[in-house]
Coordinates of C-alpha atoms and ligand atoms in Angstrom, one line a residue:
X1 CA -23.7 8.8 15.4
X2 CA -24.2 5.0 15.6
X3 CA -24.6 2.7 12.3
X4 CA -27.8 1.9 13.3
X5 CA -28.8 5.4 12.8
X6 CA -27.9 4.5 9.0
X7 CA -30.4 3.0 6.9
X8 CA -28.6 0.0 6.5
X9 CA -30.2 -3.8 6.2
X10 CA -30.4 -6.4 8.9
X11 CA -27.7 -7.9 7.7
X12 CA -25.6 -5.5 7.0
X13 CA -26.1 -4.0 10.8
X14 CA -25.5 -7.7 11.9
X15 CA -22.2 -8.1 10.0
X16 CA -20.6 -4.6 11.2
X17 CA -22.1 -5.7 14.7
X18 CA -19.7 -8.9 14.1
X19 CA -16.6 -7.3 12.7
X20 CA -16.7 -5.1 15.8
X21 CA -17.5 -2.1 13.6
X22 CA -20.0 0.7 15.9
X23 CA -19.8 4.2 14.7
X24 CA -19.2 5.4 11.7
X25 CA -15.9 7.6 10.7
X26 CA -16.3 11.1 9.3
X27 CA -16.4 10.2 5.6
X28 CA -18.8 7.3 6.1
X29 CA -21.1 9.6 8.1
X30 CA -21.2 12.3 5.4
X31 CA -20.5 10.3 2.5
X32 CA -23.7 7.2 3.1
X33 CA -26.6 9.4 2.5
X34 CA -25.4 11.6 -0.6
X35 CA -24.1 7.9 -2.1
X36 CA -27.6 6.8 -1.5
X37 CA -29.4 9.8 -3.3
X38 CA -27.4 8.8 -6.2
X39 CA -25.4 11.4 -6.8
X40 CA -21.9 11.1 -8.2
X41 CA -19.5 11.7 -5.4
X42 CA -15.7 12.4 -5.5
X43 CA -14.1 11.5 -1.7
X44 CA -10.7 13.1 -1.0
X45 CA -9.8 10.6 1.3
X46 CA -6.4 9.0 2.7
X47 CA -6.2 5.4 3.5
X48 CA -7.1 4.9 7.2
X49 CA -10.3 7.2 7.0
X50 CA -12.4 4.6 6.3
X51 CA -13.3 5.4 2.7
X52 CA -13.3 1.9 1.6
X53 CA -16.3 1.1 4.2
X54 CA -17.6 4.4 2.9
X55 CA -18.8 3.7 -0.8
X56 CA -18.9 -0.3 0.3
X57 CA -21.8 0.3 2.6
X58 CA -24.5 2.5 0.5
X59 CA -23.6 1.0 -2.8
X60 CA -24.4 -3.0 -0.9
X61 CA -27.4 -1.4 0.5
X62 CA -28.5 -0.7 -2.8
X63 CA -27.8 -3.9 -4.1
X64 CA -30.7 -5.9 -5.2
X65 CA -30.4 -9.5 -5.7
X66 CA -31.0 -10.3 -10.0
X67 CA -30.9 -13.7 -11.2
X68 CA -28.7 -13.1 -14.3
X69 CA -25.4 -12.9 -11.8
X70 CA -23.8 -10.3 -13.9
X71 CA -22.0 -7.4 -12.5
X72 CA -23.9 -4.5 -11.4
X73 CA -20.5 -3.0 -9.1
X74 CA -17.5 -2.4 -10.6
X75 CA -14.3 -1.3 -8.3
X76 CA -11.2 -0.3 -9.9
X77 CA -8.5 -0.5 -7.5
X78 CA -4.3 0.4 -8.3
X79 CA -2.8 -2.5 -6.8
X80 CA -3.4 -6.6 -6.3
X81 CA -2.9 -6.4 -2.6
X82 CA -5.9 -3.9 -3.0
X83 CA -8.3 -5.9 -4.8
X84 CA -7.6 -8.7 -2.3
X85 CA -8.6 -6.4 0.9
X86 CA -11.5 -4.7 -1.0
X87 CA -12.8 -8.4 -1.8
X88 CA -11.7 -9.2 2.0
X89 CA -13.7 -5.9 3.1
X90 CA -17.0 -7.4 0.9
X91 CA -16.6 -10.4 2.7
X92 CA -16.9 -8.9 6.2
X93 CA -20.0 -6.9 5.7
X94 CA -22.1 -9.5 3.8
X95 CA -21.5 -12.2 5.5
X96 CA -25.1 -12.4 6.0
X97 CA -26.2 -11.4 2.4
X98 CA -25.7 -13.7 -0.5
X99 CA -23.3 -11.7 -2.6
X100 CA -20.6 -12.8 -4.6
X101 CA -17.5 -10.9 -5.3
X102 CA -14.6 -11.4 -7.2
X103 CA -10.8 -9.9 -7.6
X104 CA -9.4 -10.0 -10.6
X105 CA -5.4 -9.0 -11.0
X106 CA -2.7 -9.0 -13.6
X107 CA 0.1 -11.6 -13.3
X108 CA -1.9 -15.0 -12.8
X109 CA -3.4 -17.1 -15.3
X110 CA -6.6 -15.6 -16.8
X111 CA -8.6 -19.1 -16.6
X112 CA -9.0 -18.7 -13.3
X113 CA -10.6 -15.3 -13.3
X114 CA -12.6 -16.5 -16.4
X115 CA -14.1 -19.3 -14.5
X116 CA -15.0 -17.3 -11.4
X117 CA -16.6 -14.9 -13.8
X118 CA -18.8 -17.4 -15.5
X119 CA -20.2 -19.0 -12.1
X120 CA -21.4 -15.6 -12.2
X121 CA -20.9 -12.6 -9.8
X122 CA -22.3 -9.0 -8.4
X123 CA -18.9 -7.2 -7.5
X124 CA -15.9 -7.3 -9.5
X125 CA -13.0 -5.4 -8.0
X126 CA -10.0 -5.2 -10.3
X127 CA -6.5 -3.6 -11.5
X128 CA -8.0 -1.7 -14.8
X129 CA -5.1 -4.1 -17.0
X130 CA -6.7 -7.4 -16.1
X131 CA -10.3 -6.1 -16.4
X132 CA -9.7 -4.6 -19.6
X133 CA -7.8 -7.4 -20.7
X134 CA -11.1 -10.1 -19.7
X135 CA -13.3 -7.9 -21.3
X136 CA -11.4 -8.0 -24.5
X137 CA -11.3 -11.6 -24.7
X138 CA -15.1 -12.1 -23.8
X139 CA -15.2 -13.0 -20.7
X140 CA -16.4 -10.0 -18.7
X141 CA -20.4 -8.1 -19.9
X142 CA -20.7 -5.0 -18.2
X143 CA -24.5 -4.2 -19.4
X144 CA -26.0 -4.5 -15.8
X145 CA -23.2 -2.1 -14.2
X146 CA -24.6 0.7 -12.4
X147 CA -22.6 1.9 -9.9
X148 CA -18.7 2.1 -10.8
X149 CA -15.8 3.0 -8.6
X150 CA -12.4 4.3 -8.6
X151 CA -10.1 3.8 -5.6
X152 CA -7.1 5.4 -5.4
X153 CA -7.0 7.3 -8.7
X154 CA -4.0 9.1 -7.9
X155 CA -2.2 5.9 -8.2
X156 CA -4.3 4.4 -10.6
X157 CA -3.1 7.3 -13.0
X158 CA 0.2 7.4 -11.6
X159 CA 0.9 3.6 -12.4
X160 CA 0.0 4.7 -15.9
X161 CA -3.6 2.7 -16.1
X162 CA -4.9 5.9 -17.9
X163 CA -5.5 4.4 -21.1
X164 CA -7.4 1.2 -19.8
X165 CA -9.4 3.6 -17.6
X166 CA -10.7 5.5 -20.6
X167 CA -11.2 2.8 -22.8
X168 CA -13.3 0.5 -19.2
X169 CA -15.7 3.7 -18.8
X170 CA -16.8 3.8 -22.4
X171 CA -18.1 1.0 -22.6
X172 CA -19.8 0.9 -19.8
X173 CA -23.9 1.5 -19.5
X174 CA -24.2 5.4 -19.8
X175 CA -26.6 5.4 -16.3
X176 CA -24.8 4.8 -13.7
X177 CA -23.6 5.7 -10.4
X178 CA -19.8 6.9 -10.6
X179 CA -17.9 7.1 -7.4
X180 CA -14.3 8.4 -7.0
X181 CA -11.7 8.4 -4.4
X182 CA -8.5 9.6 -4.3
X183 CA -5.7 11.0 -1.4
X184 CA -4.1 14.1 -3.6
X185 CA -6.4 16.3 -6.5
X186 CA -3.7 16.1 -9.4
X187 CA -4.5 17.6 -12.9
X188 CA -4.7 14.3 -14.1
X189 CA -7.8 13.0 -11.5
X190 CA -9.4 16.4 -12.1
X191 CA -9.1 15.4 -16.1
X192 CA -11.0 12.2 -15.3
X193 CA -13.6 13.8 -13.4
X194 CA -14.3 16.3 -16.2
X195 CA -14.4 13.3 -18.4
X196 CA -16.6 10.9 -16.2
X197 CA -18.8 12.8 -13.8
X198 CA -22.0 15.0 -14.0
X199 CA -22.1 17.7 -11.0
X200 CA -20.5 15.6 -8.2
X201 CA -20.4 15.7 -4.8
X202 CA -17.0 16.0 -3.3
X203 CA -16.7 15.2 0.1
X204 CA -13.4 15.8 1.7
X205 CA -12.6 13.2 4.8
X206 CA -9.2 15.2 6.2
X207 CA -7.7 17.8 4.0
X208 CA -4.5 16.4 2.7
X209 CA -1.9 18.7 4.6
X210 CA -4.1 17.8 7.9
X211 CA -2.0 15.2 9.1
X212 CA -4.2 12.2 11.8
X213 CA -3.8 14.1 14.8
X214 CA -3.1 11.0 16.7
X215 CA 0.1 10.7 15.4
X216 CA 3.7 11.9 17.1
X217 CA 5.9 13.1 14.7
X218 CA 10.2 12.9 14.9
X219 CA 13.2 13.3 12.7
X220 CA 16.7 11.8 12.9
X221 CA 19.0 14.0 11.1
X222 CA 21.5 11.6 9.5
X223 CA 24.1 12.2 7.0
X224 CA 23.8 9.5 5.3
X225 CA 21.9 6.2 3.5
X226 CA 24.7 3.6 5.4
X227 CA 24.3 6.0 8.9
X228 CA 20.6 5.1 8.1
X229 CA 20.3 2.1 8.6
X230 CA 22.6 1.6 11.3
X231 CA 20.1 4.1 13.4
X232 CA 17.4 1.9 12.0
X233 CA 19.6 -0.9 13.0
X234 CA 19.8 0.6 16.8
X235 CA 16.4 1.9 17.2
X236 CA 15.2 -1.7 16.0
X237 CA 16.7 -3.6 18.9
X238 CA 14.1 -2.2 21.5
X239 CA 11.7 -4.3 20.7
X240 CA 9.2 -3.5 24.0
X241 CA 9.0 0.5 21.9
X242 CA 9.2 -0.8 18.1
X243 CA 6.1 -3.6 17.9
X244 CA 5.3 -3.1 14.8
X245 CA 7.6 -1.2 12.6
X246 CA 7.0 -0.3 9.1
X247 CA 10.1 0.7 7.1
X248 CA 9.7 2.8 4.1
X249 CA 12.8 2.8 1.3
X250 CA 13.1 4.8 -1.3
X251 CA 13.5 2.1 -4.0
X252 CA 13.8 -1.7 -4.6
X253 CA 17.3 -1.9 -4.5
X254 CA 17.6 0.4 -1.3
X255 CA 14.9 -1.7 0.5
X256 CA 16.8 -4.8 -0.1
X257 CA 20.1 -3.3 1.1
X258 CA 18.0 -2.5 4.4
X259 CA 16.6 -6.1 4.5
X260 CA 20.4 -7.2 4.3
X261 CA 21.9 -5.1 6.5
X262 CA 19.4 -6.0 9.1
X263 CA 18.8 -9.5 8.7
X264 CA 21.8 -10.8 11.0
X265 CA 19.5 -9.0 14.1
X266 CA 16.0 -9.9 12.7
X267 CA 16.3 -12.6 10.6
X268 CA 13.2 -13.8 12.1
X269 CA 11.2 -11.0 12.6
X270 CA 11.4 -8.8 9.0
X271 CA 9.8 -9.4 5.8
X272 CA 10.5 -6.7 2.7
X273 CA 8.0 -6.3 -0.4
X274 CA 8.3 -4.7 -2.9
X275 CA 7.5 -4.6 -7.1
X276 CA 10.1 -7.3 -7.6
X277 CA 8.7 -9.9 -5.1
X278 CA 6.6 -12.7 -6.8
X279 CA 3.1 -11.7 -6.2
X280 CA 3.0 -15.0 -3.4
X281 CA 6.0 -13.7 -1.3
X282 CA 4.4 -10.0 -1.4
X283 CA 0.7 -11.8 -0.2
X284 CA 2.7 -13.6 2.8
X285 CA 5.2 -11.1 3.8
X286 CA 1.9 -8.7 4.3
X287 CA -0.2 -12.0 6.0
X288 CA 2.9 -12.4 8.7
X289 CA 2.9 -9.1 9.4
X290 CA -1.0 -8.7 9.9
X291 CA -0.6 -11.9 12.0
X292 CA 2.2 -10.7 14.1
X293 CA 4.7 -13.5 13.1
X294 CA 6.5 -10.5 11.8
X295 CA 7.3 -7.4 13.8
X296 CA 9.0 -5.4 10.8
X297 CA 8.2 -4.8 7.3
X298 CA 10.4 -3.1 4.5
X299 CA 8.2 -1.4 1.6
X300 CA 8.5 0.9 -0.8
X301 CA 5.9 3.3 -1.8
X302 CA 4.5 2.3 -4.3
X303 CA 3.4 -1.2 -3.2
X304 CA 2.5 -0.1 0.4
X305 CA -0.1 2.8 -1.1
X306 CA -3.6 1.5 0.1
X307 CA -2.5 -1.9 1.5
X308 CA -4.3 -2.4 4.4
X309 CA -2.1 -2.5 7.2
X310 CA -3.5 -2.4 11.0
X311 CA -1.9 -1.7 14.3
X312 CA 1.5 -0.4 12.8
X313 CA 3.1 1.3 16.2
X314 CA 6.2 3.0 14.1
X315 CA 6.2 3.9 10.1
X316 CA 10.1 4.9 9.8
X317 CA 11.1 6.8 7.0
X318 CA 14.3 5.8 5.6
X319 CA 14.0 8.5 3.1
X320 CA 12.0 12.5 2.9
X321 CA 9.4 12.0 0.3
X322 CA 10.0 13.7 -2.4
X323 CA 6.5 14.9 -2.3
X324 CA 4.6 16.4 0.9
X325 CA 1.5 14.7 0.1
X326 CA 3.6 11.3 0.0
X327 CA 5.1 11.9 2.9
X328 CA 1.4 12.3 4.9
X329 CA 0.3 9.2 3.1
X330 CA 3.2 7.3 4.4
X331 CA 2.9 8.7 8.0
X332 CA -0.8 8.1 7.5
X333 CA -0.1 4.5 8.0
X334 CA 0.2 4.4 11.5
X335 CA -2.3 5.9 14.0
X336 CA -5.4 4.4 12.2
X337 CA -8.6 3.7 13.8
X338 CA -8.1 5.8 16.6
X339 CA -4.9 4.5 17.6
X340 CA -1.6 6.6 18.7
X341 CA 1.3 6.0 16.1
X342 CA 4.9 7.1 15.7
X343 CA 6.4 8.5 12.3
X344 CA 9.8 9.3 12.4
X345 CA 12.3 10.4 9.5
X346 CA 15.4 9.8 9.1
X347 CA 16.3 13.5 7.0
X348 CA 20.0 14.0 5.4
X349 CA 21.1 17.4 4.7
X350 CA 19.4 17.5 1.1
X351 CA 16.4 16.1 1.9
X352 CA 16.1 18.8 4.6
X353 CA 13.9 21.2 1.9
X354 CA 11.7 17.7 1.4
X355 CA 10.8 18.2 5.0
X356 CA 10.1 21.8 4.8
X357 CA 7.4 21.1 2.5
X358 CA 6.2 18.5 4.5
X359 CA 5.7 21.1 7.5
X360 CA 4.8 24.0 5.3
X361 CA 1.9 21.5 4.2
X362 CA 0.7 20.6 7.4
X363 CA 1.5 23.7 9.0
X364 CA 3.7 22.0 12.1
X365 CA 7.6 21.7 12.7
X366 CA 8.4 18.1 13.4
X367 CA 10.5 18.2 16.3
X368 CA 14.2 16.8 15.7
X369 CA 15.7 14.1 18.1
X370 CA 19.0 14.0 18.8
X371 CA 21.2 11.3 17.1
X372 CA 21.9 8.7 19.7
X373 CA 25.5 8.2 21.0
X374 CA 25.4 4.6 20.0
X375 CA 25.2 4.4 16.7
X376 CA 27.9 4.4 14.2
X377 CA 28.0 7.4 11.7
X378 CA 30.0 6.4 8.4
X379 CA 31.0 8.6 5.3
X380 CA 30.4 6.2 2.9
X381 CA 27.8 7.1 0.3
X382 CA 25.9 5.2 -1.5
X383 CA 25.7 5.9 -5.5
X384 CA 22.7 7.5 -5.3
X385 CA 24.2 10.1 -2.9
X386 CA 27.5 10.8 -5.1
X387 CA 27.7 14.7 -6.0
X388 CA 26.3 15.1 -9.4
X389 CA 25.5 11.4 -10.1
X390 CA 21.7 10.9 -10.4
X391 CA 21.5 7.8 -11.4
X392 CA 17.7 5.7 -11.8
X393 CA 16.6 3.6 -8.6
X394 CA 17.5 0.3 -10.3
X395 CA 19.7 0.2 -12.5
X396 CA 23.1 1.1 -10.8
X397 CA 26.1 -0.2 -12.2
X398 CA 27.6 -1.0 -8.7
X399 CA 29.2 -4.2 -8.8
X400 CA 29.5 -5.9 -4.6
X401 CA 33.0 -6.1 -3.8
X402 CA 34.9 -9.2 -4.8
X403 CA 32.3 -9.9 -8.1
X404 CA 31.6 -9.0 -11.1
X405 CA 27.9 -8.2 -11.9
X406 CA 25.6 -6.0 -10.9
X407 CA 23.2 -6.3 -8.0
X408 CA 19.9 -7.0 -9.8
X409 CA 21.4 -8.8 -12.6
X410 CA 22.8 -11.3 -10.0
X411 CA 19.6 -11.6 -8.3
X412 CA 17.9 -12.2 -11.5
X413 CA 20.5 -14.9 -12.7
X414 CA 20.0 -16.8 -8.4
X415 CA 16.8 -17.0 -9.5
X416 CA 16.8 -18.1 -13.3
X417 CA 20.2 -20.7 -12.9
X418 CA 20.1 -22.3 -9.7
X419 CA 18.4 -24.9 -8.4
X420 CA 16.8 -25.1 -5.2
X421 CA 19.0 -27.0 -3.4
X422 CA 22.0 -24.8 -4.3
X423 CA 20.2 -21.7 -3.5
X424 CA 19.4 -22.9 -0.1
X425 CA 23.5 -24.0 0.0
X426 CA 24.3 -20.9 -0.7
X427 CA 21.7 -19.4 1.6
X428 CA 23.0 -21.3 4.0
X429 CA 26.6 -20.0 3.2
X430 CA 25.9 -16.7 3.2
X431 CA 23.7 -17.2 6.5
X432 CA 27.3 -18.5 8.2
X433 CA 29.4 -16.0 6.5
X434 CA 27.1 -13.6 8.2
X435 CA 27.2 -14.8 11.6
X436 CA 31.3 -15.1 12.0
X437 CA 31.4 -11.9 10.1
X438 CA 28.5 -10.6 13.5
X439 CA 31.2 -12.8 16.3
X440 CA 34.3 -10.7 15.1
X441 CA 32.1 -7.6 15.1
X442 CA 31.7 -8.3 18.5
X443 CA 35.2 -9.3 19.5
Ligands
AMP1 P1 -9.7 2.4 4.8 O1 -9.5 3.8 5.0 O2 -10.9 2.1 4.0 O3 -8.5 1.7 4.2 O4 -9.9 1.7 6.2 C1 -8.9 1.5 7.2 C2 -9.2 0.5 8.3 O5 -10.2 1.1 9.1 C3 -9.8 -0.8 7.8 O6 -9.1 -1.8 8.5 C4 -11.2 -0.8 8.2 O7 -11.7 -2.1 8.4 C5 -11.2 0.1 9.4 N1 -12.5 0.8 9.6 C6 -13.3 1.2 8.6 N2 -14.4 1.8 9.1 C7 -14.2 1.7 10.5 C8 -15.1 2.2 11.6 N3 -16.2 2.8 11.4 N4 -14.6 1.9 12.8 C9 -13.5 1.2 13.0 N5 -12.6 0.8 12.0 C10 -13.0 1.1 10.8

């Protein structure tokens, strides 16, 4: 099946022709013509199957052009680097069509979303917080909505937006089209579709636990956080194999210790984002890495769910997920579009259960490669790793040798007390300290 065997526009066939979009994936095959007829539809659907293009396209075609430029589509989205590639993703396919649509996101001023709201608008795609909060204050009229949409409700429930959810969808016009997607059926999505929906659809695009077949699976088994990353180190350096390498951490303060430990190699080449990254450093971290300028990129979880990120030829896990389906949405993020990816884990002897679930879930062993010769195993643990010690992801009272406070409250006080100039002294300090430190390693 072709796209021009959908009953699409003109324009909308002439913008798909242009983005180099042809046939249609699974979900956006079975998904176009029930959207059409209507119906309320509930897509289980991982990132990379195309679900994004698959409630776009029906629910433009439907659009109709009204001269009182008030919202008749609203998308509710988890994250900010979501709105933006939703928004980006309207772009593309009406470039031809004259329809305006606008992102909306916590943690900038609210003027400017105000003001794009009164030069009015067809589409609004927003984190539920900053919708909620415009519609509050005046700004936002939902009366012409008819088709509403919620992306990624797993996360959108599991970042707590509950609350704002409920309180959006009552006050919106009782006919309307409600569309839902989401990677894992929780309890908690099945309470909003018992809540929201009359007799929907559901249309399932790749059972979760039916990992993309195109991509190779490994596993490193490696005692340790530090033994970690000096495999990730290693495995970095072949840079002909490791293109485009996306490194998963399991929290904030582990992803930075990554970035660190690998920045006297790839200074050049790595960017890390996570929650505490200013919104701008997240937006161009993710730009250089879509534009090649970057050949690795640190995230954790959270912030990578649903980010659109093409062409990665490696995810690495520096962590097991603690969940099976988290672990296929990470893998899922290479080996999109019909390309071949790599996944690899890096599994220490308690995560090795992790794992099990992983395979019991997608019904396939992951084969286990051996450690190689090169790289250096330590015994050091990190806190997190200590017998008995459990202690929260950010928060640990580990003070660097030589100093006295702790790792985030130092980063918080570089950033609050120092100037410019002296942070890029000290940058440049450290940046030295780092390179003799590299020249007696090598001695
Ligand atoms: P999504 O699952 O919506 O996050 O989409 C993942 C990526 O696949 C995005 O970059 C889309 O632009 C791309 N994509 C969506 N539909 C198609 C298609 N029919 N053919 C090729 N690429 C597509």
């Amino acid at each position: 099946m072709k796209f021009t065997d959908f009953n699409l526009s003109k324009s909308q066939l002439k913008s798909l022709a242009d983005a180099g979009l042809e046939t249609p994936t699974p979900i956006q095959e079975r998904a176009f013509s029930v959207i059409m007829s209507g119906k309320d539809v509930i897509g289980i659907a991982q990132t990379g199957t195309g679900k994004t293009l698959a409630y776009l396209l029906p629910v433009l075609r439907m659009w109709k052009f009204q001269k009182h430029r008030l919202p008749q589509v609203l998308i509710m989205v988890p994250t900010r680097e979501l709105v933006m590639q939703v928004v980006e993703e309207i772009e593309r396919i009406t470039s031809y069509q004259n329809v305006a649509a606008v992102g909306v996101f916590g943690g900038v001023n609210m003027k400017r979303h105000q003001a794009a709201i009164e030069d009015g608008l067809d589409v609004l795609v927003g984190t539920p917080g900053r919708i909620f909060d415009l519609a509050l204050q005046g700004s936002l009229r939902f009366k012409e909505i008819r088709h509403l949409i919620l992306d990624e409700v797993d996360e959108l429930l599991a970042l707590g937006f509950r609350p704002q959810l409920t309180k959006i969808i009552d006050i919106l016009p009782k006919k309307r089209q409600n569309l839902l997607f989401s990677a894992t059926m929780t309890e908690d999505v099945q309470e909003v579709i018992d809540t929201t929906f009359d007799y929907p659809v559901i249309i399932e695009a790749a059972r979760v636990g039916t990992p993309l077949e195109n991509i190779a699976q490994a596993v490193y088994n490696v005692p340790n956080y530090k033994t970690k990353l000096n495999l990730l180190q290693y495995l970095l350096q072949d840079k002909e194999t490791y293109q485009r390498v996306l490194v998963f951490a399991p929290s904030k303060r582990l992803a930075d210790m990554a970035y660190e430990q690998l920045l006297v190699d790839f200074e050049e080449e790595m960017g890390v984002i996570h929650g505490n990254k200013s919104q701008n450093f997240r937006f161009e971290s993710l730009r250089k890495f879509h534009a090649g300028e970057i050949r690795i990129l640190i995230a954790t979880d959270l912030i990578s769910r649903g980010m659109d990120i093409d062409d990665v030829s490696h995810v690495i896990n520096l962590d097991t997920p603690t969940t099976a389906e988290d672990y296929i949405h990470r893998i899922g993020r290479t080996g999109r579009a019909d390309k071949d990816g790599i996944a690899i884990t890096f599994v220490r002897e308690e995560e090795q259960e992790l794992l099990q679930a992983a395979e019991a879930l997608m019904q396939k062993t992951v084969e286990v490669l051996p450690m190689p010769e090169e790289v250096e195993v330590t015994e050091e643990l990190i806190p997190e790793e200590m017998p008995n010690l459990r202690v929260p992801n950010v928060r640990v009272k580990m003070a660097p040798r030589g100093e006295g406070a702790f790792h985030e409250k130092k980063y918080k006080n570089t950033k609050v007390n120092l100037t410019r100039r002296e942070l890029e002294e000290k940058r440049g300090r450290k940046k030295a300290d780092r390179r003799s430190k590299k020249k007696k390693k090598k001695r």
